[in-house]
Tab-separated table of C-alpha atoms in Angstrom:
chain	number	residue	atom	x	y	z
A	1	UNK	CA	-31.566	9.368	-18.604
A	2	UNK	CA	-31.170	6.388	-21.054
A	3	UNK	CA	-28.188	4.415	-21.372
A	4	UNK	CA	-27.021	6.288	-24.540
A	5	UNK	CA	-26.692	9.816	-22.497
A	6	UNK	CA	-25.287	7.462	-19.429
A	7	UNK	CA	-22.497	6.419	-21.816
A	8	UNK	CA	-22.031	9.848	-23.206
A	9	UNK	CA	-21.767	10.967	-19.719
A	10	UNK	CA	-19.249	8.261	-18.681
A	11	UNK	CA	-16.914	8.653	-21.871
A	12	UNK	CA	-17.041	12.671	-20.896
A	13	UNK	CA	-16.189	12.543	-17.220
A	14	UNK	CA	-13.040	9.950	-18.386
A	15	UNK	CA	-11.926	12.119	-20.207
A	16	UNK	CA	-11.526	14.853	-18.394
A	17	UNK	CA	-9.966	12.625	-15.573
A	18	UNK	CA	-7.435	11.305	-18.259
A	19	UNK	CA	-6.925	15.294	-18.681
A	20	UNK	CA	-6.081	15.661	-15.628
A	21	UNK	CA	-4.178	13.327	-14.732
A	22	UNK	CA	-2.248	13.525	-18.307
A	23	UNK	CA	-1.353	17.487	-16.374
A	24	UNK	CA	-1.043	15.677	-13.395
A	25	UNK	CA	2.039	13.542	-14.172
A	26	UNK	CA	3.119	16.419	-16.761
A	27	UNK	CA	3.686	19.062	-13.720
A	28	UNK	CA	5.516	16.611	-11.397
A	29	UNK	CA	8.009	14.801	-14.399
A	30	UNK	CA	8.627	19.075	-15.399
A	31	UNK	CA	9.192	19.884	-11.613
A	32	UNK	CA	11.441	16.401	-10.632
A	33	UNK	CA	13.272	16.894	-14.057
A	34	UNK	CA	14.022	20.892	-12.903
A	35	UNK	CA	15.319	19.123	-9.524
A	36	UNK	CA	17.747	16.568	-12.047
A	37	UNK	CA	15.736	13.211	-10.721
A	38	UNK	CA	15.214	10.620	-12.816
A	39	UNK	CA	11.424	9.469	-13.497
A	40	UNK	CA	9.928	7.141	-15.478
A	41	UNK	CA	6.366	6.031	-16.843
A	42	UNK	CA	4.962	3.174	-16.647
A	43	UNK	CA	1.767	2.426	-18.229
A	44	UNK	CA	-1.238	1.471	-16.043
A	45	UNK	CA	-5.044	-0.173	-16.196
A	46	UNK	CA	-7.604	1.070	-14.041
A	47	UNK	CA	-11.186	-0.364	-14.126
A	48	UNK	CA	-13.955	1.608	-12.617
A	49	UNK	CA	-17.863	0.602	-12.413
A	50	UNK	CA	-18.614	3.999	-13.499
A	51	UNK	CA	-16.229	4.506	-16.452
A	52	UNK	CA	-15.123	0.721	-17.200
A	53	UNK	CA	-11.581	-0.238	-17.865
A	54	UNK	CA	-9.099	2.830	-19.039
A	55	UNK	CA	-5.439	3.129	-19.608
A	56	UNK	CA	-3.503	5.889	-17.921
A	57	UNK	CA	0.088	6.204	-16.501
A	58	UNK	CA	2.320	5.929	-13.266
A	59	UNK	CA	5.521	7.688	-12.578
A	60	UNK	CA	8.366	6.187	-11.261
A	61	UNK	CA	10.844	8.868	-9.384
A	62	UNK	CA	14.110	8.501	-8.249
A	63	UNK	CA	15.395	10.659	-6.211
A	64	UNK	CA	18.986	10.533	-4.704
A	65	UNK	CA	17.134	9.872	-1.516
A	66	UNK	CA	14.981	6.781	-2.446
A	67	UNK	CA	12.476	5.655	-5.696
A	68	UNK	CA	8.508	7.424	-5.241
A	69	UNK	CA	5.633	6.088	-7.200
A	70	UNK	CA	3.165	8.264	-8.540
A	71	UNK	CA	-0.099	5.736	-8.552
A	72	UNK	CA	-3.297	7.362	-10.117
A	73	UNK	CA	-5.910	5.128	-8.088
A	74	UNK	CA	-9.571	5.914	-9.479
A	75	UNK	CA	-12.212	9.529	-10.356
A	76	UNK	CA	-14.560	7.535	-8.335
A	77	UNK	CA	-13.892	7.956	-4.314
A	78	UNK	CA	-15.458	8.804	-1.777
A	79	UNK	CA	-15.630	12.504	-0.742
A	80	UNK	CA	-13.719	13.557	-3.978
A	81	UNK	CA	-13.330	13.593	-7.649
A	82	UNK	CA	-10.292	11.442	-7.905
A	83	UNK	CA	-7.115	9.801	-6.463
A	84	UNK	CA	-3.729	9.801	-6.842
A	85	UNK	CA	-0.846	7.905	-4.347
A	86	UNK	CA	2.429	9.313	-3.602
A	87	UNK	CA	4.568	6.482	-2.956
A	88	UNK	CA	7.732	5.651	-1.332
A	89	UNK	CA	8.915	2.809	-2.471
A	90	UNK	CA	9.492	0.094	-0.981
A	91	UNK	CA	8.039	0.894	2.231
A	92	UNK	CA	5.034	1.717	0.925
A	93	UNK	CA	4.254	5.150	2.881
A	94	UNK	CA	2.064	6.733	1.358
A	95	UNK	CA	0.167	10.685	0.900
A	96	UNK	CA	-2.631	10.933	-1.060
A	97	UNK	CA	-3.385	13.182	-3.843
A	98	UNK	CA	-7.098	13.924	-3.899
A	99	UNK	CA	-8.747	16.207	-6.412
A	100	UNK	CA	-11.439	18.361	-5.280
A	101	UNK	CA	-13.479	21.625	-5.514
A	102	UNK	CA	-11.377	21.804	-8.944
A	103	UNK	CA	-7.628	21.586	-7.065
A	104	UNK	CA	-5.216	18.897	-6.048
A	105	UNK	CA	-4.988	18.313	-2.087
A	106	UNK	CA	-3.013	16.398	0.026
A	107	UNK	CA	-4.130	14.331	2.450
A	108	UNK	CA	-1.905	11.846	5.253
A	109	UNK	CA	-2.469	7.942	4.751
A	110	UNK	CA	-5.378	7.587	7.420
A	111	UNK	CA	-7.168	11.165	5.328
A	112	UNK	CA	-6.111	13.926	7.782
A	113	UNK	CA	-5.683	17.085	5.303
A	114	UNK	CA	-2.179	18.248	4.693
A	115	UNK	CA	-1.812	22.221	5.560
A	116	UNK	CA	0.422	22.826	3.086
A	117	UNK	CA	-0.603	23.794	-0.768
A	118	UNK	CA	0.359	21.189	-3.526
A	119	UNK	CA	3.106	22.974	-5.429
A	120	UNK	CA	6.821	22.110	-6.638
A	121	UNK	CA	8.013	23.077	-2.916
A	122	UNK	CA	5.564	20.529	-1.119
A	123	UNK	CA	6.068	17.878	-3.696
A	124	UNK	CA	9.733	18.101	-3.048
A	125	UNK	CA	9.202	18.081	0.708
A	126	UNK	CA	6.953	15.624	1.152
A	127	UNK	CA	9.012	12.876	-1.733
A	128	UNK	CA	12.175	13.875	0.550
A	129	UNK	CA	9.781	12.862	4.033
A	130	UNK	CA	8.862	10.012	2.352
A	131	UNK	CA	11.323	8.105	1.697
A	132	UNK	CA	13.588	9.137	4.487
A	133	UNK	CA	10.875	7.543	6.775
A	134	UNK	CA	11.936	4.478	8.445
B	1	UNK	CA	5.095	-13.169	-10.995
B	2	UNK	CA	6.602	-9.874	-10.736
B	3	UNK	CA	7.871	-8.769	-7.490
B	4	UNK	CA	5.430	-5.830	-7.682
B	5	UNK	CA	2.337	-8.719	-7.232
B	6	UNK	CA	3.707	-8.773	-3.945
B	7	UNK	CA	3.875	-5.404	-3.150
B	8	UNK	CA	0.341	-5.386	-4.308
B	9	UNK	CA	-1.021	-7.971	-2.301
B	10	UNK	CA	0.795	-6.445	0.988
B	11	UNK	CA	-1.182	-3.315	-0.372
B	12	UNK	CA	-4.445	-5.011	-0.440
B	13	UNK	CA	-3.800	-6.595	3.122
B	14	UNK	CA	-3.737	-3.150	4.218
B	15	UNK	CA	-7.072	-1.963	2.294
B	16	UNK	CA	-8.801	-4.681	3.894
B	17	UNK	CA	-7.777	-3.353	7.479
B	18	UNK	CA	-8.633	0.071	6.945
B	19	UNK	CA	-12.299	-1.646	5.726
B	20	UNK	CA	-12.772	-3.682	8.467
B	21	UNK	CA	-11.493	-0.775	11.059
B	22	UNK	CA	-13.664	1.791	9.371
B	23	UNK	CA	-16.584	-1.227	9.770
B	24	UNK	CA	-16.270	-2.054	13.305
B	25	UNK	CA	-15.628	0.992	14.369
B	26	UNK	CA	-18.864	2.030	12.877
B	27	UNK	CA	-20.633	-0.710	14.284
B	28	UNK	CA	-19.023	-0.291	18.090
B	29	UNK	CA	-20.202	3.688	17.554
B	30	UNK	CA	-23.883	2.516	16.462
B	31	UNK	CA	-23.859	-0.392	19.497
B	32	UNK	CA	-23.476	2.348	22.197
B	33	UNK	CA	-25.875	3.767	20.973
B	34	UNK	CA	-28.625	1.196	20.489
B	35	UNK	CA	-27.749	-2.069	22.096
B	36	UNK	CA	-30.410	-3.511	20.377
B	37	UNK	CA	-29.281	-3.848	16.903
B	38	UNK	CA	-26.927	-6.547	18.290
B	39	UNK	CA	-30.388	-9.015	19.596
B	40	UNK	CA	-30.098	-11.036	16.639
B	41	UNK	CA	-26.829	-12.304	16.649
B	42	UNK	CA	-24.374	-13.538	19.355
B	43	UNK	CA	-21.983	-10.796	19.118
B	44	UNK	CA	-21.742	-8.978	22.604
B	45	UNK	CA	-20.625	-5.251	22.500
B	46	UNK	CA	-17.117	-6.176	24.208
B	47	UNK	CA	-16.653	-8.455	21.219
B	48	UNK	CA	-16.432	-5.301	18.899
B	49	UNK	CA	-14.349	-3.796	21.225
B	50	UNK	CA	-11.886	-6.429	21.646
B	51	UNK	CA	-11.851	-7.330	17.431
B	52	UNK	CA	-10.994	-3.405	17.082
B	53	UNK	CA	-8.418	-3.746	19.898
B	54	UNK	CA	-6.578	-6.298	18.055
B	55	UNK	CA	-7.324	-5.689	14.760
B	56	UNK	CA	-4.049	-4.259	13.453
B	57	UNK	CA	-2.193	-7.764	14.710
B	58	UNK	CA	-5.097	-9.733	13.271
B	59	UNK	CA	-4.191	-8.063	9.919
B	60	UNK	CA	-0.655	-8.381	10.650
B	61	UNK	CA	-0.589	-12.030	10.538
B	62	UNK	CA	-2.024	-12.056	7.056
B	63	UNK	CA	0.423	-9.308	6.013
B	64	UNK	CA	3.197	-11.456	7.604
B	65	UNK	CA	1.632	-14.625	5.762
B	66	UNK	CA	1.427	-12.535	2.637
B	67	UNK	CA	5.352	-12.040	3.074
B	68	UNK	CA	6.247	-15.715	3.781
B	69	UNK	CA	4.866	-16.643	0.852
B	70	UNK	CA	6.907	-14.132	-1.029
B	71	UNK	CA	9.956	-15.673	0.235
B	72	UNK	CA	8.969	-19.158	-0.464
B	73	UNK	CA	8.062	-18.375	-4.646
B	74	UNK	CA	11.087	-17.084	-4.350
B	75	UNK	CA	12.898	-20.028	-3.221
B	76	UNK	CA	11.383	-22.483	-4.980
B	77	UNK	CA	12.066	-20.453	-8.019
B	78	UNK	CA	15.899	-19.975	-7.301
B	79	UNK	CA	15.963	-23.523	-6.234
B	80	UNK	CA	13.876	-25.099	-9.238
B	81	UNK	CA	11.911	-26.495	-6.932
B	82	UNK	CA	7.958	-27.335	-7.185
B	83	UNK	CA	7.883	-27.552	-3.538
B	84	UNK	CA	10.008	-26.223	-0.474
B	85	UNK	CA	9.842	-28.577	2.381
B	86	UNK	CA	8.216	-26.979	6.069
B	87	UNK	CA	10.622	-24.473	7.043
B	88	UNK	CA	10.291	-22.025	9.680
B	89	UNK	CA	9.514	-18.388	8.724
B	90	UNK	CA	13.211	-17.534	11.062
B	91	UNK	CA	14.801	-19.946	8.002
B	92	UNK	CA	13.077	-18.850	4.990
B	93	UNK	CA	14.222	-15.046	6.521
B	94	UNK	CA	18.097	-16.137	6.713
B	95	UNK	CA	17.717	-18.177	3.430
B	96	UNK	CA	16.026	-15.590	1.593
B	97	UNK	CA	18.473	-12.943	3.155
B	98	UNK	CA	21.465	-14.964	2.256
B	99	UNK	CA	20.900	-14.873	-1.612
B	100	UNK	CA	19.537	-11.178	-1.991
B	101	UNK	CA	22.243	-10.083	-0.035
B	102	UNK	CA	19.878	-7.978	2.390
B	103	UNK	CA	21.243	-5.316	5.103
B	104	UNK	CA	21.554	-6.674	7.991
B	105	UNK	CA	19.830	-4.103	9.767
B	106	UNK	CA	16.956	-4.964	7.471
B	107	UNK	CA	16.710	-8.754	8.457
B	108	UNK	CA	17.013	-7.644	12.191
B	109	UNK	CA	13.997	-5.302	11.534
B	110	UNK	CA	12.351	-8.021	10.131
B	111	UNK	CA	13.036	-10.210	12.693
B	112	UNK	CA	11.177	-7.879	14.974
B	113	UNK	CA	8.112	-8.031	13.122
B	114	UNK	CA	8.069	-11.442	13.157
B	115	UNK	CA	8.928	-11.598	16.760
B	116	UNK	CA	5.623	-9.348	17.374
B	117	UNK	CA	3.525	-11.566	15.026
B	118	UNK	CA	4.889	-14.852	16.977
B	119	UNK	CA	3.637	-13.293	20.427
B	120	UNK	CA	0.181	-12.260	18.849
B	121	UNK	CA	-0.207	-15.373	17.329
B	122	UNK	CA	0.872	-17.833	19.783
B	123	UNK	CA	0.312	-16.264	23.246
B	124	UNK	CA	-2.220	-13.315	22.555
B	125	UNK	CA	0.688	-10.405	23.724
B	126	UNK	CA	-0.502	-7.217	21.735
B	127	UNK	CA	2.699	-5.509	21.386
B	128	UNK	CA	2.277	-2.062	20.103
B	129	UNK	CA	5.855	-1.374	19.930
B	130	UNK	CA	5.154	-1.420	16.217
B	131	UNK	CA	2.635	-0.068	14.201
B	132	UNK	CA	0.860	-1.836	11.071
B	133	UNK	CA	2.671	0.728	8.817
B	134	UNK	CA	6.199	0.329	10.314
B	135	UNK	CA	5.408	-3.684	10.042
B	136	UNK	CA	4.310	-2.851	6.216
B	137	UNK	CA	7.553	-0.848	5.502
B	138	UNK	CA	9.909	-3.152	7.130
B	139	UNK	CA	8.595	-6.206	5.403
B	140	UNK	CA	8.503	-4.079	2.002
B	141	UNK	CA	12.045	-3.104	2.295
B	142	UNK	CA	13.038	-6.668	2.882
B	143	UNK	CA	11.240	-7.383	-0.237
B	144	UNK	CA	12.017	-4.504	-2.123
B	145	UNK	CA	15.741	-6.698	-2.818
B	146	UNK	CA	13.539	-9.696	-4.895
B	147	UNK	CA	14.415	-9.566	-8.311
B	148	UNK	CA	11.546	-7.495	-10.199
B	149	UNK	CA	10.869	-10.491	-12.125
B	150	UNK	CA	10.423	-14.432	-10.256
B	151	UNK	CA	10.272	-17.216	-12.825
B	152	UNK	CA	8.282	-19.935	-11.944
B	153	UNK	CA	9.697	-22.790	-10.132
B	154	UNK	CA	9.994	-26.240	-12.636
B	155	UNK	CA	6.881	-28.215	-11.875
């Protein structure tokens, strides 16, 4: 492959990362909007070896419970295609959103799968867990 | 600096652990089973052992360093002051607490943490009353009262 076809490649699979996550942060500001939290954005740089430096966005949620940070992290990881954090803030626990075999999963801090499907309903749960956790 | 740096550096203290956990851990899994990659160097297997045992305080103390520092940009900055004289991490806690106003139930929990990091450091006790994370989240939550931005201090 020669360096043109590598860039090609590079600029093709940030893309459709940037897609994502562009739905991503679409889906949960539609869903904590529905539940009348405020979120914000909050624009953020990410460099990667494999796609260089890119601009995407955070979210900022606040829910009548606590704040939540939605961090996008990197495409590159191991054992998936891409990372999101779900953040309490400020205590910092944390879920993370992983993208593979084309969906959105959840896994705890320390990688054990969640059991539950990512949807409106977990979302919800899992911001309300978080920042109720001591 | 932004009060976020912070959050980020606690953040990164806590990458690094899961690294050097994931590492040793690795390494104490590969030394059972061949003793012999270990000839070379002066690291006995109970050495692992007893660096995962304790790695969580290890970390804890840089986490707990990462936090005192915190405090003490924050000082110097409310204080316009280049420098803040030695002061014991208990003072820079009450200090700190004093002019962000934090719960009380917060410094206390704080407190704690230190407490554990004190008996790691100085006499060795591995108290697992607390885990890294509820160390992490205590000392965010004190810290999650800075002001989001921290001019610096007059130099």
């Amino acid at each position: 492959m020669t360096s043109t076809d590598q860039d090609s490649n590079s600029t093709a699979v940030r893309d459709e990362w940037l897609d994502l996550l562009a739905q991503l942060t679409n889906t949960i500001k539609q869903w904590v909007q529905e539940n009348e939290w405020l979120v914000a954005e909050q624009q953020k740089t990410i460099t990667e070896d494999k796609l260089g430096t890119y601009t995407t966005c955070e979210l900022h949620v606040r829910s009548p419970q606590g704040n939540l940070i939605v961090e996008p992290v990197a495409r590159f990881v191991a054992g998936a295609e891409g990372r999101v954090d779900i953040s309490a803030f400020p205590t910092l626990h944390r879920f993370l959103l992983i993208r593979k075999d084309g969906r959105w999963q959840l896994r705890t801090d320390s990688g054990v799968p969640w059991p539950k499907e990512w949807s409106q309903t977990t979302f919800l749960e899992l911001a309300k867990h978080l920042v109720a956790a001591p | 600096m932004n009060r976020s740096d912070f959050f980020k550096r606690i953040r990164q203290v806590e990458a690094e652990l899961a690294a050097a956990h994931l590492a040793l851990a690795r390494l104490d899994n590969q030394t059972r089973e061949d003793i012999t990659i270990l000839t070379i160097s002066s690291v006995a297997p109970n050495d692992i052992r007893l660096a995962l045992g304790k790695l969580e305080h290890t970390y804890l103390v840089r986490m707990f360093a990462a936090f005192e520092y915190a405090l003490r940009l924050y000082l110097m900055s409310v204080r316009r002051r280049a420098v803040l004289p030695r002061t014991p991490a208990t003072h820079l806690i009450r200090i700190a607490a004093g002019r962000l106003s934090v719960p009380i139930d917060t410094v206390r929990k704080v407190d704690e943490v230190r407490e554990l990091r004190n008996g790691f450091v100085h006499e060795g006790r591995l108290d697992t009353s607390l885990t890294f994370a509820d160390c992490r989240a205590r000392i965010n939550r004190f810290l999650g009262q800075l002001p989001h931005e921290i001019p610096p201090a007059i130099r």
